[in-house]
Amino acid sequence: MIHYHGLPITPATAAAKAIDAGHAFVSFAHSDQLSIAIELCQSFAVDNGAFSAWRSGNPITDWTAFYDWALNVKKIPSCDFAVIPDVIDGAEADNDDLLRDCPLPTWFGAPVWHMHESLERLEQLANTYVRVCIGSSGEFSTVGSQAWWSKIGQAMRILCDDMGRPICKLHGLRMLDPEIFTKLPFASADSTNIGRNVGIDNNWKVGNYQPPTKEMRAQVMRSRIEAHNAPAVWGFQMVEQGVLL
């Protein structure tokens, strides 16, 4: 599984330690560190920035600038894929409209299936695109909750064959937590965990051997995350109310 570490990470020297010879997730909302990803990464992917805009209360409605940027970044050999624009907590029709207007080829553009959406839509996406991103939303917005695991188990029944093999590549949005991705047959996952925590000094004051710099903190977090991998197949092991999902 590819572990994509979300940018930006500050300072830039800490970002370099987090992604050097590794993998980065570059958001259109924070594209200033794209040059670091190009220079240092084995590969990187680009996000449309919809989640950041949604959280700020100013959702994007015109995606022209993003598409111009993504089509240009697509030409870089180490760029893996781009997340197709989506409407966070929107209706399925809203997101289907965005897919119809998307100029990205299906081998490069990856749609988002929001977990509050229907399993029928998920099946259609998985049979159309090379890669599908899974986003936590609605009543399933808390990754790892009981409701979340129940819905992801139902999704895996759609996404995997009888041997547990995914029918397309799966990417877990904000799911780069070993407690999550070690149980799911993801091709990749991302999070901004390093970027959010390298600068919080209180998180690093326990114990006798604490890394003294942000650069060393980034290395420690990356090492702990990348020590784990996703399974190759779905194990049909999640249980809800005594019933295997």
mmCIF file of C-alpha atoms in Angstrom:
data_model
loop_
_atom_site.group_PDB
_atom_site.id
_atom_site.type_symbol
_atom_site.label_atom_id
_atom_site.label_comp_id
_atom_site.label_asym_id
_atom_site.label_seq_id
_atom_site.Cartn_x
_atom_site.Cartn_y
_atom_site.Cartn_z
ATOM 1 C CA MET A 1 0.000 0.000 0.000
ATOM 2 C CA ILE A 2 1.144 3.536 -0.756
ATOM 3 C CA HIS A 3 1.223 5.839 2.271
ATOM 4 C CA TYR A 4 0.535 9.405 1.087
ATOM 5 C CA HIS A 5 1.484 12.072 3.639
ATOM 6 C CA GLY A 6 -0.580 15.211 3.224
ATOM 7 C CA LEU A 7 1.040 18.564 2.562
ATOM 8 C CA PRO A 8 1.622 21.266 3.623
ATOM 9 C CA ILE A 9 3.978 20.394 6.442
ATOM 10 C CA THR A 10 5.896 23.236 8.042
ATOM 11 C CA PRO A 11 8.702 23.991 8.141
ATOM 12 C CA ALA A 12 9.710 22.835 4.665
ATOM 13 C CA THR A 13 12.633 20.931 6.169
ATOM 14 C CA ALA A 14 10.152 18.796 8.140
ATOM 15 C CA ALA A 15 8.124 18.246 4.976
ATOM 16 C CA ALA A 16 11.269 16.976 3.277
ATOM 17 C CA LYS A 17 11.844 14.417 6.046
ATOM 18 C CA ALA A 18 8.230 13.268 5.864
ATOM 19 C CA ILE A 19 8.194 12.578 2.118
ATOM 20 C CA ASP A 20 11.811 12.118 1.004
ATOM 21 C CA ALA A 21 11.874 9.021 -1.262
ATOM 22 C CA GLY A 22 8.281 8.441 -0.190
ATOM 23 C CA HIS A 23 4.842 9.643 -1.190
ATOM 24 C CA ALA A 24 2.920 12.906 -0.772
ATOM 25 C CA PHE A 25 -0.660 14.107 -1.125
ATOM 26 C CA VAL A 26 -0.707 17.657 -2.488
ATOM 27 C CA SER A 27 -3.893 19.683 -2.067
ATOM 28 C CA PHE A 28 -4.924 22.290 -4.608
ATOM 29 C CA ALA A 29 -5.816 24.425 -1.587
ATOM 30 C CA HIS A 30 -2.158 24.327 -0.456
ATOM 31 C CA SER A 31 -0.189 23.794 -3.644
ATOM 32 C CA ASP A 32 2.849 25.837 -2.593
ATOM 33 C CA GLN A 33 4.777 22.676 -1.609
ATOM 34 C CA LEU A 34 4.192 20.918 -4.936
ATOM 35 C CA SER A 35 7.807 21.604 -5.895
ATOM 36 C CA ILE A 36 9.015 19.677 -2.817
ATOM 37 C CA ALA A 37 6.895 16.668 -3.804
ATOM 38 C CA ILE A 38 8.181 16.777 -7.376
ATOM 39 C CA GLU A 39 11.784 16.971 -6.247
ATOM 40 C CA LEU A 40 11.775 14.407 -3.438
ATOM 41 C CA CYS A 41 8.936 11.889 -3.798
ATOM 42 C CA GLN A 42 8.818 8.513 -5.458
ATOM 43 C CA SER A 43 5.259 9.469 -6.338
ATOM 44 C CA PHE A 44 2.537 11.875 -5.331
ATOM 45 C CA ALA A 45 -1.188 12.411 -5.841
ATOM 46 C CA VAL A 46 -3.193 15.628 -5.952
ATOM 47 C CA ASP A 47 -6.378 16.474 -4.087
ATOM 48 C CA ASN A 48 -8.989 18.951 -5.281
ATOM 49 C CA GLY A 49 -9.127 20.889 -2.004
ATOM 50 C CA ALA A 50 -12.918 20.521 -1.676
ATOM 51 C CA PHE A 51 -12.699 19.372 1.960
ATOM 52 C CA SER A 52 -10.594 22.371 3.010
ATOM 53 C CA ALA A 53 -12.926 24.766 1.203
ATOM 54 C CA TRP A 54 -15.996 23.085 2.718
ATOM 55 C CA ARG A 55 -14.600 23.332 6.246
ATOM 56 C CA SER A 56 -13.850 27.023 5.710
ATOM 57 C CA GLY A 57 -17.487 27.655 4.787
ATOM 58 C CA ASN A 58 -16.622 28.648 1.215
ATOM 59 C CA PRO A 59 -17.219 25.587 -0.984
ATOM 60 C CA ILE A 60 -15.817 25.759 -4.518
ATOM 61 C CA THR A 61 -18.329 25.977 -7.353
ATOM 62 C CA ASP A 62 -16.053 26.755 -10.306
ATOM 63 C CA TRP A 63 -13.417 24.060 -10.799
ATOM 64 C CA THR A 64 -11.752 25.510 -13.909
ATOM 65 C CA ALA A 65 -8.583 26.544 -12.089
ATOM 66 C CA PHE A 66 -8.221 23.130 -10.462
ATOM 67 C CA TYR A 67 -8.624 21.274 -13.747
ATOM 68 C CA ASP A 68 -6.065 23.514 -15.459
ATOM 69 C CA TRP A 69 -3.653 22.789 -12.607
ATOM 70 C CA ALA A 70 -4.351 19.038 -12.504
ATOM 71 C CA LEU A 71 -3.997 18.580 -16.264
ATOM 72 C CA ASN A 72 -0.626 20.290 -16.090
ATOM 73 C CA VAL A 73 0.526 18.260 -13.060
ATOM 74 C CA LYS A 74 -0.608 15.058 -14.831
ATOM 75 C CA LYS A 75 2.355 15.462 -17.187
ATOM 76 C CA ILE A 76 4.829 14.939 -14.325
ATOM 77 C CA PRO A 77 5.950 11.269 -14.390
ATOM 78 C CA SER A 78 5.747 10.800 -10.618
ATOM 79 C CA CYS A 79 2.127 12.024 -10.360
ATOM 80 C CA ASP A 80 -0.179 9.043 -9.737
ATOM 81 C CA PHE A 81 -3.723 10.412 -9.786
ATOM 82 C CA ALA A 82 -5.983 13.361 -9.014
ATOM 83 C CA VAL A 83 -9.113 13.345 -6.861
ATOM 84 C CA ILE A 84 -12.057 14.489 -8.976
ATOM 85 C CA PRO A 85 -13.949 17.473 -7.467
ATOM 86 C CA ASP A 86 -16.846 16.549 -5.210
ATOM 87 C CA VAL A 87 -19.575 18.117 -3.122
ATOM 88 C CA ILE A 88 -18.989 17.244 0.527
ATOM 89 C CA ASP A 89 -22.270 16.015 2.064
ATOM 90 C CA GLY A 90 -23.948 16.759 -1.277
ATOM 91 C CA ALA A 91 -26.548 14.743 -3.133
ATOM 92 C CA GLU A 92 -25.510 11.968 -5.481
ATOM 93 C CA ALA A 93 -26.845 13.970 -8.427
ATOM 94 C CA ASP A 94 -24.543 16.863 -7.536
ATOM 95 C CA ASN A 95 -21.492 14.620 -7.598
ATOM 96 C CA ASP A 96 -22.588 12.797 -10.738
ATOM 97 C CA ASP A 97 -22.864 16.168 -12.482
ATOM 98 C CA LEU A 98 -19.255 16.912 -11.533
ATOM 99 C CA LEU A 99 -18.120 13.552 -12.923
ATOM 100 C CA ARG A 100 -19.827 14.247 -16.245
ATOM 101 C CA ASP A 101 -18.063 17.613 -16.504
ATOM 102 C CA CYS A 102 -14.647 16.248 -15.517
ATOM 103 C CA PRO A 103 -11.987 16.538 -18.276
ATOM 104 C CA LEU A 104 -9.567 14.153 -16.544
ATOM 105 C CA PRO A 105 -9.133 10.695 -18.123
ATOM 106 C CA THR A 106 -10.539 7.791 -16.114
ATOM 107 C CA TRP A 107 -7.062 6.307 -15.611
ATOM 108 C CA PHE A 108 -5.929 9.517 -13.873
ATOM 109 C CA GLY A 109 -9.024 11.030 -12.277
ATOM 110 C CA ALA A 110 -10.360 9.228 -9.197
ATOM 111 C CA PRO A 111 -13.962 9.871 -8.080
ATOM 112 C CA VAL A 112 -15.015 10.059 -4.448
ATOM 113 C CA TRP A 113 -17.669 7.763 -3.045
ATOM 114 C CA HIS A 114 -19.052 9.424 0.075
ATOM 115 C CA MET A 115 -20.125 6.906 2.654
ATOM 116 C CA HIS A 116 -23.578 8.440 3.076
ATOM 117 C CA GLU A 117 -24.233 7.685 -0.599
ATOM 118 C CA SER A 118 -25.810 4.525 -1.980
ATOM 119 C CA LEU A 119 -24.000 1.255 -2.546
ATOM 120 C CA GLU A 120 -25.414 1.298 -6.079
ATOM 121 C CA ARG A 121 -23.406 4.422 -6.851
ATOM 122 C CA LEU A 122 -20.309 2.810 -5.367
ATOM 123 C CA GLU A 123 -20.703 -0.225 -7.619
ATOM 124 C CA GLN A 124 -21.092 1.985 -10.688
ATOM 125 C CA LEU A 125 -17.949 3.970 -9.853
ATOM 126 C CA ALA A 126 -15.900 0.828 -9.177
ATOM 127 C CA ASN A 127 -16.878 -0.599 -12.558
ATOM 128 C CA THR A 128 -16.042 2.635 -14.403
ATOM 129 C CA TYR A 129 -12.829 4.020 -12.889
ATOM 130 C CA VAL A 130 -9.386 2.585 -12.259
ATOM 131 C CA ARG A 131 -9.377 3.992 -8.724
ATOM 132 C CA VAL A 132 -12.141 5.025 -6.313
ATOM 133 C CA CYS A 133 -11.585 7.196 -3.246
ATOM 134 C CA ILE A 134 -13.662 6.503 -0.139
ATOM 135 C CA GLY A 135 -14.638 9.548 1.899
ATOM 136 C CA SER A 136 -16.216 9.539 5.356
ATOM 137 C CA SER A 137 -19.329 11.708 5.408
ATOM 138 C CA GLY A 138 -22.761 12.254 6.913
ATOM 139 C CA GLU A 139 -23.497 9.870 9.782
ATOM 140 C CA PHE A 140 -20.291 8.023 8.850
ATOM 141 C CA SER A 141 -18.009 11.062 9.132
ATOM 142 C CA THR A 142 -16.153 9.717 12.188
ATOM 143 C CA VAL A 143 -13.558 7.272 10.889
ATOM 144 C CA GLY A 144 -13.461 4.123 13.006
ATOM 145 C CA SER A 145 -16.838 4.517 14.717
ATOM 146 C CA GLN A 146 -19.192 1.542 14.969
ATOM 147 C CA ALA A 147 -21.469 3.013 12.296
ATOM 148 C CA TRP A 148 -18.448 3.674 10.089
ATOM 149 C CA TRP A 149 -17.180 0.097 10.316
ATOM 150 C CA SER A 150 -20.650 -1.243 9.582
ATOM 151 C CA LYS A 151 -20.921 0.813 6.397
ATOM 152 C CA ILE A 152 -17.373 0.100 5.242
ATOM 153 C CA GLY A 153 -18.071 -3.604 5.670
ATOM 154 C CA GLN A 154 -21.093 -3.291 3.383
ATOM 155 C CA ALA A 155 -18.963 -1.362 0.888
ATOM 156 C CA MET A 156 -16.311 -4.082 0.825
ATOM 157 C CA ARG A 157 -18.989 -6.599 -0.145
ATOM 158 C CA ILE A 158 -19.588 -4.473 -3.239
ATOM 159 C CA LEU A 159 -15.954 -3.692 -3.962
ATOM 160 C CA CYS A 160 -14.436 -7.171 -3.594
ATOM 161 C CA ASP A 161 -14.995 -10.468 -5.354
ATOM 162 C CA ASP A 162 -15.701 -13.772 -3.606
ATOM 163 C CA MET A 163 -12.012 -14.141 -2.797
ATOM 164 C CA GLY A 164 -11.838 -10.700 -1.207
ATOM 165 C CA ARG A 165 -9.913 -9.099 -4.082
ATOM 166 C CA PRO A 166 -10.840 -5.472 -4.898
ATOM 167 C CA ILE A 167 -12.286 -4.949 -8.380
ATOM 168 C CA CYS A 168 -10.528 -1.563 -8.622
ATOM 169 C CA LYS A 169 -7.853 0.317 -6.706
ATOM 170 C CA LEU A 170 -9.163 1.791 -3.454
ATOM 171 C CA HIS A 171 -7.907 4.946 -1.761
ATOM 172 C CA GLY A 172 -8.867 5.831 1.798
ATOM 173 C CA LEU A 173 -9.283 9.587 2.269
ATOM 174 C CA ARG A 174 -8.066 10.654 5.743
ATOM 175 C CA MET A 175 -7.512 6.975 6.584
ATOM 176 C CA LEU A 176 -3.748 6.705 7.038
ATOM 177 C CA ASP A 177 -4.197 5.215 10.499
ATOM 178 C CA PRO A 178 -2.818 1.692 11.032
ATOM 179 C CA GLU A 179 -5.934 0.848 13.064
ATOM 180 C CA ILE A 180 -7.910 1.460 9.868
ATOM 181 C CA PHE A 181 -5.844 0.603 6.790
ATOM 182 C CA THR A 182 -4.398 -2.652 8.146
ATOM 183 C CA LYS A 183 -7.907 -4.124 7.984
ATOM 184 C CA LEU A 184 -8.867 -2.982 4.470
ATOM 185 C CA PRO A 185 -7.462 -3.893 1.014
ATOM 186 C CA PHE A 186 -6.433 -0.357 0.115
ATOM 187 C CA ALA A 187 -4.034 0.454 -2.701
ATOM 188 C CA SER A 188 -3.343 3.750 -0.930
ATOM 189 C CA ALA A 189 -4.478 6.096 1.820
ATOM 190 C CA ASP A 190 -3.658 9.594 2.989
ATOM 191 C CA SER A 191 -3.765 11.832 6.037
ATOM 192 C CA THR A 192 -2.399 15.145 7.297
ATOM 193 C CA ASN A 193 -1.426 13.576 10.611
ATOM 194 C CA ILE A 194 2.244 14.573 10.371
ATOM 195 C CA GLY A 195 1.467 18.123 9.296
ATOM 196 C CA ARG A 196 -1.006 18.580 12.155
ATOM 197 C CA ASN A 197 1.227 17.176 14.892
ATOM 198 C CA VAL A 198 4.889 18.012 14.285
ATOM 199 C CA GLY A 199 4.394 21.499 15.699
ATOM 200 C CA ILE A 200 2.332 20.602 18.778
ATOM 201 C CA ASP A 201 5.015 20.537 21.471
ATOM 202 C CA ASN A 202 2.738 19.136 24.195
ATOM 203 C CA ASN A 203 2.345 15.919 22.205
ATOM 204 C CA TRP A 204 6.074 15.277 22.434
ATOM 205 C CA LYS A 205 6.878 15.844 26.122
ATOM 206 C CA VAL A 206 6.311 12.335 27.497
ATOM 207 C CA GLY A 207 9.237 9.917 27.804
ATOM 208 C CA ASN A 208 12.999 10.203 28.027
ATOM 209 C CA TYR A 209 13.875 10.024 24.327
ATOM 210 C CA GLN A 210 11.743 12.620 22.630
ATOM 211 C CA PRO A 211 12.824 13.945 19.208
ATOM 212 C CA PRO A 212 14.038 17.529 19.752
ATOM 213 C CA THR A 213 13.247 18.935 16.311
ATOM 214 C CA LYS A 214 10.247 19.030 13.983
ATOM 215 C CA GLU A 215 12.317 17.272 11.339
ATOM 216 C CA MET A 216 12.982 14.335 13.674
ATOM 217 C CA ARG A 217 9.338 14.277 14.760
ATOM 218 C CA ALA A 218 8.301 13.953 11.112
ATOM 219 C CA GLN A 219 10.682 11.027 10.682
ATOM 220 C CA VAL A 220 9.339 9.276 13.791
ATOM 221 C CA MET A 221 5.705 9.647 12.721
ATOM 222 C CA ARG A 222 6.422 8.539 9.181
ATOM 223 C CA SER A 223 8.306 5.480 10.411
ATOM 224 C CA ARG A 224 5.493 4.445 12.736
ATOM 225 C CA ILE A 225 2.849 4.786 10.018
ATOM 226 C CA GLU A 226 4.827 3.119 7.252
ATOM 227 C CA ALA A 227 5.754 0.157 9.459
ATOM 228 C CA HIS A 228 2.265 -1.169 8.643
ATOM 229 C CA ASN A 229 0.686 -2.327 5.393
ATOM 230 C CA ALA A 230 -2.786 -3.016 4.068
ATOM 231 C CA PRO A 231 -3.911 -6.602 3.377
ATOM 232 C CA ALA A 232 -4.043 -7.812 -0.228
ATOM 233 C CA VAL A 233 -7.595 -9.111 0.188
ATOM 234 C CA TRP A 234 -10.705 -8.384 2.225
ATOM 235 C CA GLY A 235 -10.959 -10.868 5.067
ATOM 236 C CA PHE A 236 -14.762 -10.838 5.623
ATOM 237 C CA GLN A 237 -14.040 -10.539 9.329
ATOM 238 C CA MET A 238 -16.070 -7.537 10.519
ATOM 239 C CA VAL A 239 -18.972 -8.479 12.726
ATOM 240 C CA GLU A 240 -22.096 -6.500 13.536
ATOM 241 C CA GLN A 241 -24.604 -7.969 15.956
ATOM 242 C CA GLY A 242 -23.094 -11.409 15.490
ATOM 243 C CA VAL A 243 -23.308 -11.401 11.680
ATOM 244 C CA LEU A 244 -20.244 -11.455 9.443
ATOM 245 C CA LEU A 245 -20.232 -8.525 7.037
#
